[in-house]
Coordinates of C-alpha atoms in Angstrom, one line a residue:
M1280 CA -0.1 -6.9 30.6
K1281 CA 3.2 -5.1 30.0
I1282 CA 6.5 -6.9 30.0
P1283 CA 9.6 -5.1 31.2
A1284 CA 12.0 -4.4 28.3
S1285 CA 15.6 -5.5 28.6
S1286 CA 18.4 -3.1 27.7
P1287 CA 20.1 -3.5 24.4
Q1288 CA 23.8 -4.2 24.2
D1289 CA 25.9 -1.0 23.6
T1290 CA 27.2 -0.7 20.1
T1291 CA 29.1 2.2 18.6
N1292 CA 27.8 3.2 15.3
N1293 CA 30.3 4.8 12.9
N1294 CA 27.9 5.7 10.1
N1295 CA 27.7 9.4 9.6
S1296 CA 26.0 11.3 6.8
T1297 CA 24.5 14.7 6.1
D1298 CA 20.9 15.5 5.4
S1299 CA 21.7 16.4 1.8
N1300 CA 22.3 12.8 0.9
H1301 CA 19.6 11.1 2.9
L1302 CA 17.2 10.9 0.0
S1303 CA 19.6 9.3 -2.4
M1304 CA 20.7 6.8 0.2
D1305 CA 17.2 6.0 1.2
E1306 CA 16.2 5.6 -2.4
H1307 CA 19.2 3.3 -2.9
V1308 CA 18.2 1.2 0.1
M1309 CA 14.6 1.0 -1.0
R1310 CA 15.7 -0.3 -4.4
S1311 CA 18.6 -2.4 -3.3
M1312 CA 16.6 -5.4 -2.1
D1313 CA 18.0 -8.5 -3.8
W1314 CA 14.9 -8.9 -5.9
D1315 CA 16.6 -11.0 -8.5
S1316 CA 17.7 -13.6 -6.0
I1317 CA 14.3 -13.7 -4.5
M1318 CA 12.7 -14.2 -7.9
K1319 CA 15.3 -16.7 -9.0
E1320 CA 14.9 -18.9 -5.9
L1321 CA 11.1 -18.8 -6.2
E1322 CA 11.2 -19.8 -9.8
L1323 CA 13.7 -22.6 -9.2
D1324 CA 11.9 -23.9 -6.1
D1325 CA 8.2 -23.6 -6.9
D1326 CA 7.4 -26.8 -5.0
S1327 CA 9.8 -26.3 -2.1
A1328 CA 8.7 -25.5 1.4
P1329 CA 8.5 -21.8 2.3
N1330 CA 11.2 -22.2 4.9
S1331 CA 13.7 -22.9 2.1
L1332 CA 13.4 -19.4 0.6
K1333 CA 16.6 -17.4 1.2
T1334 CA 16.5 -13.8 0.4
G1335 CA 18.4 -10.7 1.4
F1336 CA 19.3 -7.0 1.0
T1337 CA 22.3 -5.9 -1.0
T1338 CA 24.3 -3.3 1.0
T1339 CA 27.9 -2.2 1.5
T1340 CA 27.5 -1.4 5.2
A1341 CA 30.5 -2.3 7.4
T1342 CA 29.8 -4.9 10.1
T1343 CA 30.7 -5.0 13.8
D1344 CA 30.2 -7.6 16.5
S1345 CA 26.8 -6.4 17.8
T1346 CA 24.4 -9.2 19.0
I1347 CA 21.1 -9.6 17.2
L1348 CA 18.2 -10.9 19.2
P1349 CA 17.0 -14.3 18.0
L1350 CA 13.2 -13.6 18.2
Y1351 CA 11.7 -13.7 14.8
A1352 CA 8.3 -15.2 15.7
V1353 CA 6.0 -16.1 12.8
D1354 CA 2.5 -17.1 13.7
S1355 CA 2.4 -20.9 13.6
N1356 CA -1.1 -20.8 12.2
L1357 CA 0.0 -19.1 9.0
P1358 CA -1.2 -21.4 6.2
G1359 CA 0.6 -22.3 3.0
F1360 CA -0.5 -21.2 -0.4
P1361 CA -2.8 -23.1 -2.8
D1362 CA -1.1 -24.4 -5.9
Q1363 CA -3.2 -22.7 -8.5
I1364 CA -5.1 -19.5 -9.2
Q1365 CA -7.9 -18.6 -11.6
P1366 CA -6.3 -17.6 -14.8
S1367 CA -6.0 -16.1 -18.3
D1368 CA -3.0 -14.5 -19.9
F1369 CA -2.3 -10.8 -20.5
E1370 CA -4.2 -10.0 -23.7
S1371 CA -1.8 -8.3 -26.0
S1372 CA -3.1 -5.0 -27.3
T1373 CA -2.1 -1.6 -28.5
D1374 CA -3.1 1.8 -27.2
I1375 CA -6.1 3.2 -29.0
V1376 CA -7.2 6.8 -29.3
Y1377 CA -11.0 6.9 -29.4
P1378 CA -13.1 9.5 -31.1
G1379 CA -13.6 12.6 -29.0
Q1380 CA -10.6 11.8 -26.7
N1381 CA -8.2 14.7 -26.6
Q1382 CA -4.5 14.0 -26.6
Q1383 CA -4.2 15.7 -23.2
Q1384 CA -6.7 14.1 -20.8
P1385 CA -8.4 16.5 -18.5
T1386 CA -7.7 16.0 -14.8
G1387 CA -11.3 16.0 -13.6
Y1388 CA -13.9 13.7 -15.4
G1389 CA -17.0 14.9 -13.7
F1390 CA -18.7 11.5 -13.4
N1391 CA -20.8 12.2 -10.4
S1392 CA -23.6 13.7 -12.4
L1393 CA -24.4 11.9 -15.7
D1394 CA -26.9 14.4 -16.9
G1395 CA -25.4 16.6 -19.6
V1396 CA -21.9 15.2 -19.1
D1397 CA -19.7 14.7 -22.1
N1398 CA -17.7 11.6 -21.4
G1399 CA -15.3 12.3 -24.3
G1400 CA -16.6 9.3 -26.4
F1401 CA -16.5 7.0 -23.4
D1402 CA -20.2 6.5 -23.0
F1403 CA -19.6 3.0 -21.5
I1404 CA -19.0 5.0 -18.2
E1405 CA -22.8 5.5 -18.1
D1406 CA -23.3 1.7 -18.4
L1407 CA -20.8 1.1 -15.6
I1408 CA -22.7 3.4 -13.3
R1409 CA -26.0 1.8 -14.3
V1410 CA -24.6 -1.5 -13.1
V1411 CA -23.7 0.2 -9.8
D1412 CA -27.3 1.6 -9.5
C1413 CA -28.7 -1.9 -10.2
V1414 CA -26.5 -3.4 -7.4
E1415 CA -27.6 -0.6 -5.1
S1416 CA -31.3 -1.3 -5.9
D1417 CA -30.8 -5.2 -5.9
E1418 CA -31.7 -5.5 -9.6
L1419 CA -28.9 -8.0 -10.0
Q1420 CA -30.2 -9.7 -13.2
L1421 CA -30.3 -6.4 -15.0
A1422 CA -26.8 -5.7 -13.7
Q1423 CA -25.6 -8.9 -15.3
V1424 CA -27.2 -8.0 -18.7
I1425 CA -25.5 -4.6 -18.7
L1426 CA -22.2 -6.2 -17.7
S1427 CA -22.5 -8.7 -20.6
R1428 CA -22.8 -5.7 -23.0
L1429 CA -19.8 -4.1 -21.4
N1430 CA -17.8 -7.2 -21.8
Q1431 CA -18.2 -6.8 -25.6
R1432 CA -16.9 -3.2 -25.5
L1433 CA -14.2 -3.5 -22.8
R1434 CA -12.4 -6.7 -23.8
S1435 CA -9.0 -5.9 -22.3
P1436 CA -7.1 -3.2 -20.3
S1437 CA -6.0 -1.3 -23.4
G1438 CA -6.3 2.3 -24.6
R1439 CA -6.3 5.5 -22.6
P1440 CA -6.3 5.7 -18.8
L1441 CA -10.1 6.1 -18.6
Q1442 CA -10.7 3.1 -20.7
R1443 CA -8.3 0.9 -18.8
A1444 CA -9.7 2.1 -15.5
A1445 CA -13.2 1.3 -16.8
F1446 CA -12.1 -2.2 -17.7
Y1447 CA -10.7 -2.9 -14.2
F1448 CA -13.8 -1.5 -12.6
K1449 CA -16.0 -3.6 -14.9
E1450 CA -14.1 -6.7 -13.9
A1451 CA -14.4 -5.8 -10.2
L1452 CA -18.2 -5.4 -10.5
A1453 CA -18.3 -8.8 -12.3
S1454 CA -16.4 -10.4 -9.5
L1455 CA -18.7 -8.8 -7.0
L1456 CA -21.8 -10.2 -8.7
T1457 CA -20.5 -13.7 -9.4
G1458 CA -18.3 -14.2 -6.3
T1459 CA -15.4 -15.4 -8.5
N1460 CA -12.0 -14.1 -9.2
R1461 CA -11.8 -12.7 -12.8
N1462 CA -8.1 -12.2 -12.7
P1463 CA -7.0 -12.0 -16.4
I1464 CA -3.5 -13.5 -15.7
R1465 CA -2.6 -17.2 -15.9
L1466 CA 0.2 -18.2 -13.6
S1467 CA 1.4 -21.7 -12.8
S1468 CA 1.8 -21.4 -9.1
W1469 CA 1.7 -19.1 -6.1
S1470 CA 5.4 -18.7 -6.2
E1471 CA 5.1 -17.2 -9.7
I1472 CA 2.5 -14.8 -8.3
I1473 CA 5.0 -13.7 -5.7
V1474 CA 7.6 -13.2 -8.4
Q1475 CA 5.3 -11.0 -10.4
R1476 CA 4.3 -9.0 -7.3
I1477 CA 7.9 -8.4 -6.4
R1478 CA 8.7 -7.4 -10.0
A1479 CA 5.7 -5.1 -10.1
I1480 CA 6.6 -3.3 -6.8
K1481 CA 10.2 -2.9 -8.0
E1482 CA 9.1 -1.5 -11.3
Y1483 CA 6.5 0.8 -9.8
S1484 CA 9.1 2.3 -7.4
G1485 CA 11.4 2.8 -10.3
I1486 CA 9.0 4.8 -12.6
S1487 CA 6.6 6.5 -10.3
P1488 CA 7.2 8.7 -7.2
I1489 CA 4.0 7.3 -5.5
P1490 CA 5.5 4.3 -3.6
L1491 CA 8.6 6.1 -2.4
F1492 CA 6.6 9.2 -1.4
S1493 CA 4.4 6.9 0.8
H1494 CA 7.5 5.3 2.4
F1495 CA 9.6 8.4 2.9
T1496 CA 6.8 10.5 4.5
A1497 CA 5.7 7.6 6.8
N1498 CA 9.3 6.9 7.9
Q1499 CA 9.9 10.6 8.5
A1500 CA 6.7 10.9 10.6
I1501 CA 8.0 8.0 12.7
L1502 CA 11.5 9.5 13.0
D1503 CA 10.0 12.9 14.0
S1504 CA 8.2 11.2 16.9
L1505 CA 11.5 9.7 18.1
S1506 CA 13.5 12.9 18.1
S1507 CA 13.1 13.6 21.8
Q1508 CA 16.3 13.0 23.7
S1509 CA 14.3 11.8 26.8
S1510 CA 12.5 9.1 24.8
S1511 CA 13.1 5.4 25.2
P1512 CA 15.6 3.8 22.7
F1513 CA 13.1 0.9 22.2
V1514 CA 10.8 1.4 19.2
H1515 CA 7.8 -0.8 18.4
V1516 CA 6.0 -0.2 15.1
V1517 CA 2.6 -1.9 14.6
D1518 CA 2.1 -2.1 10.9
F1519 CA -1.2 -2.9 9.2
E1520 CA 0.1 -3.1 5.7
I1521 CA 3.7 -4.2 5.7
G1522 CA 3.8 -5.5 2.1
F1523 CA 7.3 -6.9 1.4
G1524 CA 8.8 -4.6 4.1
G1525 CA 11.3 -2.7 1.9
Q1526 CA 10.3 0.6 3.6
Y1527 CA 11.9 -0.6 6.9
A1528 CA 15.4 -0.7 5.3
S1529 CA 15.7 3.1 5.3
L1530 CA 14.1 3.4 8.7
M1531 CA 16.6 1.0 10.2
R1532 CA 19.5 3.0 8.7
E1533 CA 18.2 6.2 10.3
I1534 CA 17.6 4.5 13.7
A1535 CA 21.1 3.1 13.6
E1536 CA 22.7 6.5 12.7
K1537 CA 20.8 8.3 15.4
S1538 CA 21.3 5.9 18.3
V1539 CA 24.6 5.6 20.1
S1540 CA 23.8 2.0 21.1
G1541 CA 22.9 1.0 17.6
G1542 CA 19.2 1.1 18.2
F1543 CA 16.4 -1.3 18.8
L1544 CA 13.4 -1.9 16.5
R1545 CA 10.5 -4.3 17.0
V1546 CA 7.8 -4.6 14.3
T1547 CA 4.5 -6.3 14.7
A1548 CA 2.8 -6.8 11.3
V1549 CA -0.9 -7.6 11.0
V1550 CA -1.2 -9.7 7.9
A1551 CA -3.9 -11.5 5.9
E1552 CA -4.0 -15.3 5.9
E1553 CA -2.9 -15.7 2.3
C1554 CA 0.4 -13.9 3.0
A1555 CA 2.4 -16.8 4.3
V1556 CA 5.2 -16.7 1.8
E1557 CA 5.4 -12.9 2.0
T1558 CA 5.9 -13.0 5.8
R1559 CA 8.9 -15.3 5.4
L1560 CA 10.4 -13.1 2.8
V1561 CA 9.9 -10.0 5.0
K1562 CA 11.4 -11.7 8.0
E1563 CA 14.5 -13.0 6.3
N1564 CA 15.2 -9.7 4.4
L1565 CA 14.7 -7.4 7.4
T1566 CA 16.6 -9.7 9.8
Q1567 CA 19.6 -9.8 7.4
F1568 CA 19.5 -6.0 6.9
A1569 CA 19.2 -5.3 10.6
A1570 CA 22.3 -7.5 11.2
E1571 CA 24.3 -5.5 8.6
M1572 CA 23.1 -2.2 10.2
K1573 CA 24.0 -3.5 13.7
I1574 CA 20.7 -2.8 15.3
R1575 CA 18.7 -5.2 17.4
F1576 CA 15.6 -6.2 15.6
Q1577 CA 12.5 -8.4 16.3
I1578 CA 9.5 -9.0 14.0
E1579 CA 6.3 -10.8 14.8
F1580 CA 3.2 -11.5 12.7
V1581 CA -0.4 -11.5 13.8
L1582 CA -3.1 -13.0 11.5
L1583 CA -5.8 -10.5 10.5
K1584 CA -8.5 -12.9 11.5
T1585 CA -6.9 -13.1 15.0
F1586 CA -6.8 -9.3 15.2
E1587 CA -10.5 -9.1 14.1
M1588 CA -11.4 -11.3 17.1
L1589 CA -9.1 -9.8 19.7
S1590 CA -8.2 -6.4 18.4
F1591 CA -5.1 -5.0 20.0
K1592 CA -5.1 -7.7 22.7
A1593 CA -3.6 -9.9 19.9
I1594 CA -0.5 -7.8 19.9
R1595 CA 2.3 -8.0 22.5
F1596 CA 3.2 -4.6 24.0
V1597 CA 6.3 -4.1 26.2
E1598 CA 6.7 -1.6 29.0
G1599 CA 9.1 1.2 28.2
E1600 CA 8.8 1.0 24.4
R1601 CA 7.7 3.8 22.2
T1602 CA 4.7 2.4 20.3
I1603 CA 4.0 3.7 16.8
V1604 CA 1.0 2.6 14.8
L1605 CA 1.2 2.7 11.0
I1606 CA -2.1 2.3 9.2
S1607 CA -3.6 2.6 5.8
P1608 CA -7.1 2.1 4.3
A1609 CA -6.4 -1.6 4.0
I1610 CA -7.3 -2.3 7.6
F1611 CA -10.5 -0.3 7.5
R1612 CA -11.7 -2.4 4.5
R1613 CA -11.5 -5.5 6.6
L1614 CA -12.9 -4.3 9.9
S1615 CA -16.6 -3.9 10.6
G1616 CA -16.3 -0.4 12.1
I1617 CA -13.7 2.4 12.0
S1618 CA -14.9 3.8 15.3
D1619 CA -14.4 0.6 17.3
F1620 CA -10.8 0.3 15.9
V1621 CA -9.9 3.8 16.9
N1622 CA -11.4 3.4 20.4
N1623 CA -9.4 0.3 20.9
L1624 CA -6.3 2.0 19.5
R1625 CA -6.7 4.7 22.2
R1626 CA -6.2 2.1 25.0
V1627 CA -2.8 1.3 23.5
S1628 CA -1.6 4.9 24.0
P1629 CA 0.7 5.0 21.0
K1630 CA 3.2 7.8 20.8
V1631 CA 2.0 8.6 17.3
V1632 CA -0.3 7.1 14.7
V1633 CA 0.7 7.5 11.1
F1634 CA -2.0 7.3 8.4
V1635 CA -0.9 6.8 4.8
D1636 CA -3.7 7.0 2.2
S1637 CA -2.5 6.0 -1.2
E1638 CA -6.0 4.9 -2.3
G1639 CA -7.9 8.2 -2.3
W1640 CA -9.7 7.1 0.8
T1641 CA -10.2 10.6 2.1
E1642 CA -12.2 11.6 -0.9
I1643 CA -13.8 8.2 -1.6
A1644 CA -15.0 6.7 1.7
G1645 CA -17.7 7.7 4.1
S1646 CA -20.6 8.8 1.9
G1647 CA -22.6 5.6 2.4
S1648 CA -23.5 5.7 -1.3
F1649 CA -22.2 2.9 -3.5
R1650 CA -22.6 5.0 -6.6
R1651 CA -20.8 8.0 -5.2
E1652 CA -17.9 6.0 -3.8
F1653 CA -17.6 4.0 -7.0
V1654 CA -17.5 7.1 -9.1
S1655 CA -14.9 8.7 -6.8
A1656 CA -12.7 5.6 -7.0
L1657 CA -13.0 5.4 -10.8
E1658 CA -11.9 9.0 -11.1
F1659 CA -9.1 8.5 -8.6
Y1660 CA -7.6 5.4 -10.3
T1661 CA -8.0 7.1 -13.7
M1662 CA -5.7 9.8 -12.3
V1663 CA -3.2 7.1 -11.1
L1664 CA -3.2 5.5 -14.5
E1665 CA -2.7 8.9 -16.1
S1666 CA 0.3 9.5 -13.9
L1667 CA 1.6 6.1 -14.8
D1668 CA 1.3 6.9 -18.5
A1669 CA 3.3 10.1 -18.0
A1670 CA 6.1 8.2 -16.2
A1671 CA 6.4 5.3 -18.6
P1672 CA 6.6 5.2 -22.4
P1673 CA 3.5 4.1 -24.4
G1674 CA 3.1 0.4 -24.7
D1675 CA 5.6 -0.3 -22.0
L1676 CA 5.2 -3.8 -20.6
V1677 CA 6.1 -2.5 -17.1
K1678 CA 2.8 -0.6 -17.0
K1679 CA 0.9 -3.8 -17.6
I1680 CA 2.7 -5.6 -14.8
V1681 CA 2.1 -2.7 -12.4
E1682 CA -1.5 -2.4 -13.3
A1683 CA -2.1 -6.1 -13.0
F1684 CA -0.3 -6.8 -9.7
V1685 CA -0.5 -3.5 -7.9
L1686 CA -3.4 -1.4 -9.1
R1687 CA -6.0 -4.0 -10.1
P1688 CA -6.1 -5.6 -6.6
K1689 CA -6.6 -2.2 -5.1
I1690 CA -9.5 -1.4 -7.5
S1691 CA -11.2 -4.7 -6.7
A1692 CA -10.9 -4.1 -3.0
A1693 CA -12.2 -0.5 -3.4
V1694 CA -15.3 -1.7 -5.2
E1695 CA -16.0 -4.5 -2.8
T1696 CA -15.6 -2.1 0.2
A1697 CA -17.9 0.5 -1.3
A1698 CA -20.5 -2.2 -2.0
D1699 CA -20.3 -3.6 1.6
R1700 CA -20.5 -0.2 3.2
R1701 CA -23.4 1.2 1.2
N1702 CA -26.2 2.7 3.3
T1703 CA -24.2 2.3 6.5
G1704 CA -23.7 6.0 7.2
E1705 CA -20.4 5.2 8.9
M1706 CA -17.9 8.0 9.9
T1707 CA -15.0 8.8 7.8
W1708 CA -11.6 7.9 9.2
R1709 CA -10.9 11.6 10.0
E1710 CA -14.2 12.0 11.8
A1711 CA -13.5 8.8 13.8
F1712 CA -10.0 10.1 14.7
C1713 CA -11.3 13.5 15.9
A1714 CA -14.3 11.9 17.8
A1715 CA -11.8 9.8 19.7
G1716 CA -9.8 12.8 20.8
M1717 CA -6.9 12.5 18.3
R1718 CA -5.3 15.6 17.0
P1719 CA -3.1 16.0 13.9
I1720 CA 0.7 16.6 14.3
Q1721 CA 2.5 18.8 11.8
L1722 CA 5.0 16.9 9.7
S1723 CA 8.6 18.3 9.8
Q1724 CA 10.2 20.5 7.2
F1725 CA 12.6 17.7 6.4
A1726 CA 9.6 15.6 5.3
D1727 CA 8.7 18.4 2.9
F1728 CA 12.3 18.6 1.7
Q1729 CA 12.5 14.8 1.0
A1730 CA 9.2 15.0 -0.9
E1731 CA 10.4 17.8 -3.1
C1732 CA 13.7 16.1 -3.7
L1733 CA 11.9 12.9 -4.7
L1734 CA 9.8 14.8 -7.3
E1735 CA 13.0 16.5 -8.7
K1736 CA 14.6 13.1 -9.2
A1737 CA 11.4 11.6 -10.7
Q1738 CA 11.2 14.3 -13.3
V1739 CA 7.6 13.5 -14.2
R1740 CA 5.6 16.6 -15.1
G1741 CA 2.2 16.9 -13.3
F1742 CA 3.2 15.8 -9.8
H1743 CA 3.5 18.4 -7.0
V1744 CA 3.6 18.4 -3.2
A1745 CA 0.9 20.2 -1.2
K1746 CA -0.3 20.5 2.4
R1747 CA -3.9 19.8 3.4
Q1748 CA -5.3 19.8 6.9
G1749 CA -2.1 18.7 8.5
E1750 CA -1.4 16.1 5.7
L1751 CA 1.6 16.1 3.3
V1752 CA 0.0 15.3 -0.1
L1753 CA 1.4 14.1 -3.4
C1754 CA -0.9 15.5 -6.1
W1755 CA -1.3 14.8 -9.8
H1756 CA -2.6 18.0 -11.5
G1757 CA -4.3 19.0 -8.3
R1758 CA -5.8 15.6 -7.4
A1759 CA -4.4 14.0 -4.2
L1760 CA -2.9 10.6 -4.9
V1761 CA -1.1 10.0 -1.6
A1762 CA -1.7 11.8 1.7
T1763 CA 0.3 11.1 4.8
S1764 CA -0.6 12.5 8.2
A1765 CA 0.5 11.9 11.8
W1766 CA -1.9 11.9 14.8
R1767 CA -1.7 11.8 18.6
F1768 CA -4.2 11.2 21.4

């Protein structure tokens, strides 16, 4: 049932800027979250209740007397965090160049066919894929034997990108077989985990164009859909991977600048059960930033398990709002069927659906073969690690933090998903979109401009922007690392 929307209070917005400085300002906002205060409070108050966490954005925006709506509803069923996690410290190691490994790593490793392939001295790749074959044929005891051998050869995430990737994939396979978390990091509390996640995201955005490319292109796709003068000023974004919510800072600024009444933004974030602390950080940061931007803002959270049961009926939709759905591969990993999700999405009638793939999902998913999807994922994340090496100096601790808290969880999820979906013959996301009557929308030239400016500022050789079947793609030596596309029914 739709609820009539109330009109926002009129507010005059005096912020004016030209297109030429949008990128630098957006980048400043993205990086201006008060990360240090967040981490300091988490470290000082490890045992305090989540409600006591106070965080914010650092900005210099002038304020006016606009009213901010008081609705910041957090699902009351969101649980707290357990006190401990499974541990072990970072193992200190130095980069090692192995025999047969050239100084310049090739961009395609050709793992899909093992016959006659030169793995550049990394013959443990063959053992990794043998483990996958054993899992696929249910020879689990043999898989454990091979993994034990690999444990002796891949003791830590050190060395060149391919070896580090192999270590993470080996650990993901071990977790899959044993059902335990083999996280190699010992932390004292969940607050410390949040601290390290925040630090990792901040550092990743500082050295690699990948996170900001994802945010800029998604935001621009949203803004393009709002450009019609006849459109409603009420915007509702349904986000299936909100993270810490930093991407909404630049979106709020744009909405505030383009709306004579200051703008209205409502966000519904579908979040996993373990994200209780993150949701409070997201709510407090975005609420504070919205107040400084003088836009009316609401945020609500829906538990993923609730969405799994009720689908889009779990989300409150309001008549007169422009609904935009922002999705990533994360939601497809959790749901039993992509087709059902898309068919239910059609009933919502969103103005636009934005799909951001920063996990190589387009190339990886949909084959129904565990081996093929595992190999594609291994190649993809080797490319990501290569790009990380090019952006950060050798031996930089920042890389270890990013790998441990950003990339490793994605690798574990990719392996688990590939194993769960083997022999299913399920549609790819693109096939499901097209089958449901969705059609791609061309992203604007300004999105291209922002992407090119971002790469110029990053100054990392090997990245370039390309277009592919309606997607705007960030590539590393020809391999797609992030692909953003907009769709409409």
